[in-house]
Amino acid sequence: MTIPFLLSREGRPEARPGSLPDAGVAAPPRAPAVLADLGPWAQLRAGRLGRRLTQLVAGLLLYGASLALMVRGGLGLAPWDVLHSGFTRHVPITLGQAVILLSFVVLLLWVPLREKPGIGTIANALLVGLSADATLALLAPAASLGWGVALLTAGVVLNGLATAMYIGAQFGRGPRDGLMTGIARRTGASLRLVRTSLEVTVVVIGLLLGGALGAGTVLYALAIGPLTQRWLPAWVVPVAAPPRRRTTA
């Protein structure tokens, strides 16, 4: 899962006071809301906190549920979940617990990259795994190929929606996205190259551990970017831009 929009330190553009259009003149199209790169305190002070927290939690819970749908489909998992599923074959923990554990391992890699976690980063590390385990406890494995395809498709589509929701809440990147953007910033490499390299690496490690690779892995890799980009504009919550520090001559 990746962030398909460039992050900006500027908040949503605002109209100048008193700049209402003249009568009979069509108003210019409203500028779309943008993603703001905010620190933890700025995230809390950026406005619309109730709406954003609700959207963040809902998005992360749906994200975990989407992982469970793909698991029960039995046709392959997202790249990072290939690693998670392989890890659980050697350690007596659940898939959700593996997601949580490896999320905090990935966060340790943020330290040399000087990435700063946000509220959404920690929430991501905890809620996705808990939701995945809860959904797996309620959902039986697919009993037929057709049902497996349906669960896989629903999981990928739901994952794209959930990604748009939690990113659009403007509470920061998840652990794995932050690792990607941190490496890209420190090395100067493109996000696409870093993402591909990371996902190939975790898939290879996951396969060596016995993880679940399949057609679903390919479908996820091809579909998640377009799905998230399609839905993200509708879920980005406009926030106030952080005040700029005044400098004296």
CSV table of C-alpha atoms in Angstrom, one decimal:
chain,number,residue,atom,x,y,z
A,1,MET,CA,0.0,0.0,0.0
A,2,THR,CA,1.4,3.4,-1.0
A,3,ILE,CA,0.5,7.0,-0.9
A,4,PRO,CA,-0.4,8.0,-4.5
A,5,PHE,CA,-0.5,11.7,-3.8
A,6,LEU,CA,2.5,14.0,-3.1
A,7,LEU,CA,2.5,15.3,0.4
A,8,SER,CA,2.4,19.1,0.9
A,9,ARG,CA,3.2,21.2,3.9
A,10,GLU,CA,0.6,23.6,2.8
A,11,GLY,CA,-3.0,23.1,3.9
A,12,ARG,CA,-6.0,23.5,1.7
A,13,PRO,CA,-5.9,26.8,-0.4
A,14,GLU,CA,-8.4,29.3,1.0
A,15,ALA,CA,-10.2,32.1,-0.8
A,16,ARG,CA,-9.2,35.6,0.1
A,17,PRO,CA,-11.6,37.4,2.4
A,18,GLY,CA,-14.3,39.3,0.5
A,19,SER,CA,-13.4,37.7,-2.8
A,20,LEU,CA,-17.0,36.6,-3.7
A,21,PRO,CA,-17.7,36.4,-7.4
A,22,ASP,CA,-19.7,39.2,-9.0
A,23,ALA,CA,-23.3,38.6,-9.7
A,24,GLY,CA,-23.8,36.6,-12.9
A,25,VAL,CA,-20.2,35.4,-13.0
A,26,ALA,CA,-19.6,31.7,-12.4
A,27,ALA,CA,-17.5,31.0,-9.3
A,28,PRO,CA,-14.2,29.4,-10.0
A,29,PRO,CA,-13.9,25.6,-9.3
A,30,ARG,CA,-13.0,24.9,-5.7
A,31,ALA,CA,-9.5,23.8,-5.3
A,32,PRO,CA,-9.3,20.2,-4.1
A,33,ALA,CA,-8.2,19.4,-0.6
A,34,VAL,CA,-4.5,18.4,-0.3
A,35,LEU,CA,-2.6,16.2,2.1
A,36,ALA,CA,-0.7,18.1,4.7
A,37,ASP,CA,2.6,16.8,6.2
A,38,LEU,CA,1.9,17.6,9.9
A,39,GLY,CA,3.6,16.7,13.1
A,40,PRO,CA,1.6,15.0,15.9
A,41,TRP,CA,0.7,18.2,17.7
A,42,ALA,CA,-0.2,20.0,14.5
A,43,GLN,CA,-2.5,17.0,13.6
A,44,LEU,CA,-4.5,17.5,16.8
A,45,ARG,CA,-4.8,21.3,16.2
A,46,ALA,CA,-5.6,21.1,12.5
A,47,GLY,CA,-9.4,21.2,13.0
A,48,ARG,CA,-12.3,18.8,12.4
A,49,LEU,CA,-10.8,16.4,15.0
A,50,GLY,CA,-14.0,14.4,15.6
A,51,ARG,CA,-14.6,13.7,11.9
A,52,ARG,CA,-10.9,12.9,11.3
A,53,LEU,CA,-10.5,10.6,14.3
A,54,THR,CA,-13.7,8.7,13.4
A,55,GLN,CA,-12.5,8.4,9.8
A,56,LEU,CA,-9.1,7.2,10.9
A,57,VAL,CA,-10.4,4.5,13.2
A,58,ALA,CA,-13.0,3.3,10.6
A,59,GLY,CA,-10.4,3.2,7.9
A,60,LEU,CA,-7.9,1.2,9.9
A,61,LEU,CA,-10.5,-1.3,11.1
A,62,LEU,CA,-11.7,-1.8,7.5
A,63,TYR,CA,-8.1,-2.2,6.4
A,64,GLY,CA,-7.6,-5.0,8.8
A,65,ALA,CA,-10.9,-6.6,7.7
A,66,SER,CA,-9.7,-6.4,4.1
A,67,LEU,CA,-6.6,-8.3,5.0
A,68,ALA,CA,-8.7,-11.0,6.5
A,69,LEU,CA,-10.9,-11.2,3.4
A,70,MET,CA,-7.9,-11.9,1.3
A,71,VAL,CA,-6.6,-14.5,3.7
A,72,ARG,CA,-9.9,-16.4,3.7
A,73,GLY,CA,-10.0,-16.1,-0.1
A,74,GLY,CA,-6.9,-18.3,-0.2
A,75,LEU,CA,-5.6,-17.0,-3.5
A,76,GLY,CA,-2.7,-14.9,-2.4
A,77,LEU,CA,-2.0,-11.9,-0.1
A,78,ALA,CA,-0.6,-8.4,-0.4
A,79,PRO,CA,3.2,-8.2,-0.5
A,80,TRP,CA,3.7,-7.3,3.2
A,81,ASP,CA,1.1,-9.9,4.2
A,82,VAL,CA,3.1,-12.6,2.4
A,83,LEU,CA,5.8,-11.8,4.9
A,84,HIS,CA,3.4,-11.7,7.8
A,85,SER,CA,1.8,-15.1,6.9
A,86,GLY,CA,5.3,-16.7,6.4
A,87,PHE,CA,6.4,-15.3,9.8
A,88,THR,CA,3.4,-17.0,11.5
A,89,ARG,CA,4.5,-20.4,10.2
A,90,HIS,CA,7.6,-20.2,12.4
A,91,VAL,CA,6.4,-18.2,15.4
A,92,PRO,CA,3.3,-19.2,17.5
A,93,ILE,CA,1.3,-16.0,16.9
A,94,THR,CA,-1.7,-15.0,14.9
A,95,LEU,CA,-1.6,-13.0,11.6
A,96,GLY,CA,-2.8,-9.9,13.3
A,97,GLN,CA,-0.2,-10.2,16.0
A,98,ALA,CA,2.5,-10.6,13.3
A,99,VAL,CA,1.2,-7.4,11.7
A,100,ILE,CA,1.4,-5.5,15.0
A,101,LEU,CA,4.9,-6.9,15.9
A,102,LEU,CA,6.4,-6.2,12.4
A,103,SER,CA,4.8,-2.8,12.4
A,104,PHE,CA,6.9,-1.8,15.4
A,105,VAL,CA,10.0,-3.5,14.0
A,106,VAL,CA,9.5,-1.3,10.9
A,107,LEU,CA,9.1,1.8,13.1
A,108,LEU,CA,12.6,1.1,14.5
A,109,LEU,CA,13.9,1.5,11.0
A,110,TRP,CA,12.4,5.1,11.0
A,111,VAL,CA,15.0,6.1,13.6
A,112,PRO,CA,18.1,6.3,11.2
A,113,LEU,CA,15.8,7.8,8.5
A,114,ARG,CA,14.7,10.5,10.9
A,115,GLU,CA,11.1,10.0,10.2
A,116,LYS,CA,8.6,11.3,12.8
A,117,PRO,CA,5.6,9.1,13.6
A,118,GLY,CA,2.1,10.6,13.8
A,119,ILE,CA,-1.0,9.7,15.6
A,120,GLY,CA,-2.1,7.6,12.6
A,121,THR,CA,1.2,5.8,12.6
A,122,ILE,CA,0.7,4.3,16.0
A,123,ALA,CA,-3.0,3.7,15.5
A,124,ASN,CA,-2.1,1.9,12.2
A,125,ALA,CA,0.4,-0.3,14.0
A,126,LEU,CA,-2.2,-1.5,16.5
A,127,LEU,CA,-5.7,-1.4,15.0
A,128,VAL,CA,-5.0,-3.1,11.6
A,129,GLY,CA,-3.7,-6.3,13.3
A,130,LEU,CA,-6.5,-6.3,15.9
A,131,SER,CA,-9.2,-5.9,13.2
A,132,ALA,CA,-7.6,-8.6,11.0
A,133,ASP,CA,-7.7,-11.2,13.8
A,134,ALA,CA,-11.3,-10.2,14.8
A,135,THR,CA,-12.5,-10.7,11.2
A,136,LEU,CA,-10.6,-13.9,10.8
A,137,ALA,CA,-12.4,-15.3,13.9
A,138,LEU,CA,-15.7,-14.6,12.3
A,139,LEU,CA,-15.0,-15.6,8.7
A,140,ALA,CA,-14.5,-19.1,7.5
A,141,PRO,CA,-12.1,-20.0,4.6
A,142,ALA,CA,-13.6,-20.1,1.1
A,143,ALA,CA,-15.2,-23.4,0.3
A,144,SER,CA,-15.0,-23.0,-3.5
A,145,LEU,CA,-12.9,-21.2,-6.1
A,146,GLY,CA,-15.8,-18.8,-6.9
A,147,TRP,CA,-16.2,-17.8,-3.3
A,148,GLY,CA,-12.4,-17.4,-3.0
A,149,VAL,CA,-12.4,-15.0,-5.9
A,150,ALA,CA,-15.2,-13.1,-4.4
A,151,LEU,CA,-13.5,-12.7,-1.1
A,152,LEU,CA,-10.2,-11.7,-2.8
A,153,THR,CA,-11.9,-9.1,-4.9
A,154,ALA,CA,-13.9,-7.7,-2.0
A,155,GLY,CA,-10.7,-7.6,0.1
A,156,VAL,CA,-8.7,-5.7,-2.6
A,157,VAL,CA,-11.5,-3.2,-3.2
A,158,LEU,CA,-12.1,-2.7,0.5
A,159,ASN,CA,-8.4,-2.2,1.1
A,160,GLY,CA,-8.3,0.6,-1.5
A,161,LEU,CA,-11.2,2.3,0.2
A,162,ALA,CA,-9.8,1.9,3.7
A,163,THR,CA,-6.4,3.2,2.5
A,164,ALA,CA,-8.1,6.4,1.2
A,165,MET,CA,-10.0,6.8,4.4
A,166,TYR,CA,-7.1,6.5,6.8
A,167,ILE,CA,-4.7,8.6,4.7
A,168,GLY,CA,-7.4,11.2,4.1
A,169,ALA,CA,-7.9,11.7,7.8
A,170,GLN,CA,-4.6,13.5,7.8
A,171,PHE,CA,-2.9,11.8,10.8
A,172,GLY,CA,0.3,10.7,9.2
A,173,ARG,CA,1.7,7.8,7.3
A,174,GLY,CA,1.6,4.1,8.4
A,175,PRO,CA,4.8,2.4,9.4
A,176,ARG,CA,5.4,0.8,6.0
A,177,ASP,CA,4.6,3.9,4.0
A,178,GLY,CA,6.9,6.0,6.3
A,179,LEU,CA,9.7,3.5,5.6
A,180,MET,CA,9.2,3.9,1.9
A,181,THR,CA,9.1,7.7,2.0
A,182,GLY,CA,12.0,7.9,4.4
A,183,ILE,CA,14.2,5.8,2.2
A,184,ALA,CA,13.2,7.8,-0.9
A,185,ARG,CA,14.0,11.1,0.9
A,186,ARG,CA,17.4,10.0,2.2
A,187,THR,CA,18.6,8.3,-0.9
A,188,GLY,CA,17.0,10.5,-3.6
A,189,ALA,CA,15.5,7.5,-5.3
A,190,SER,CA,12.0,7.6,-6.7
A,191,LEU,CA,9.0,6.5,-4.6
A,192,ARG,CA,8.1,3.9,-7.3
A,193,LEU,CA,11.6,2.4,-7.2
A,194,VAL,CA,11.7,2.3,-3.4
A,195,ARG,CA,8.2,0.8,-3.2
A,196,THR,CA,9.0,-1.9,-5.8
A,197,SER,CA,12.3,-2.7,-4.1
A,198,LEU,CA,10.7,-3.0,-0.7
A,199,GLU,CA,7.8,-5.1,-1.9
A,200,VAL,CA,10.0,-7.5,-3.8
A,201,THR,CA,12.2,-7.9,-0.8
A,202,VAL,CA,9.4,-8.7,1.6
A,203,VAL,CA,7.7,-11.0,-0.9
A,204,VAL,CA,11.0,-13.0,-1.3
A,205,ILE,CA,11.5,-13.2,2.5
A,206,GLY,CA,7.9,-14.2,2.9
A,207,LEU,CA,8.2,-16.9,0.3
A,208,LEU,CA,11.3,-18.3,2.0
A,209,LEU,CA,9.3,-18.4,5.2
A,210,GLY,CA,6.4,-20.2,3.5
A,211,GLY,CA,4.1,-17.2,3.0
A,212,ALA,CA,1.0,-17.2,0.9
A,213,LEU,CA,1.8,-15.9,-2.6
A,214,GLY,CA,-0.7,-16.2,-5.4
A,215,ALA,CA,-2.8,-14.5,-8.0
A,216,GLY,CA,-4.1,-12.2,-5.3
A,217,THR,CA,-0.7,-10.8,-4.8
A,218,VAL,CA,-0.5,-9.7,-8.4
A,219,LEU,CA,-4.1,-8.4,-8.4
A,220,TYR,CA,-3.3,-6.3,-5.3
A,221,ALA,CA,-0.1,-4.9,-6.7
A,222,LEU,CA,-1.9,-3.8,-9.9
A,223,ALA,CA,-5.1,-2.5,-8.4
A,224,ILE,CA,-4.4,-0.9,-5.1
A,225,GLY,CA,-2.8,2.3,-6.5
A,226,PRO,CA,-5.6,3.1,-8.9
A,227,LEU,CA,-8.3,2.3,-6.4
A,228,THR,CA,-6.8,4.4,-3.7
A,229,GLN,CA,-6.2,7.3,-6.1
A,230,ARG,CA,-9.7,7.1,-7.3
A,231,TRP,CA,-11.2,7.4,-3.8
A,232,LEU,CA,-8.7,9.5,-1.9
A,233,PRO,CA,-9.9,12.9,-3.1
A,234,ALA,CA,-13.4,12.2,-1.7
A,235,TRP,CA,-11.9,11.3,1.7
A,236,VAL,CA,-9.3,14.0,2.2
A,237,VAL,CA,-10.5,16.1,5.1
A,238,PRO,CA,-9.4,19.7,4.7
A,239,VAL,CA,-7.2,20.9,7.6
A,240,ALA,CA,-5.7,24.2,8.6
A,241,ALA,CA,-2.2,24.9,7.4
A,242,PRO,CA,0.4,25.0,10.2
A,243,PRO,CA,1.4,28.6,10.9
A,244,ARG,CA,4.6,29.6,9.4
A,245,ARG,CA,7.4,30.8,11.7
A,246,ARG,CA,8.1,34.5,11.3
A,247,THR,CA,11.7,35.4,10.7
A,248,THR,CA,13.3,38.6,11.7
A,249,ALA,CA,15.9,40.4,9.5
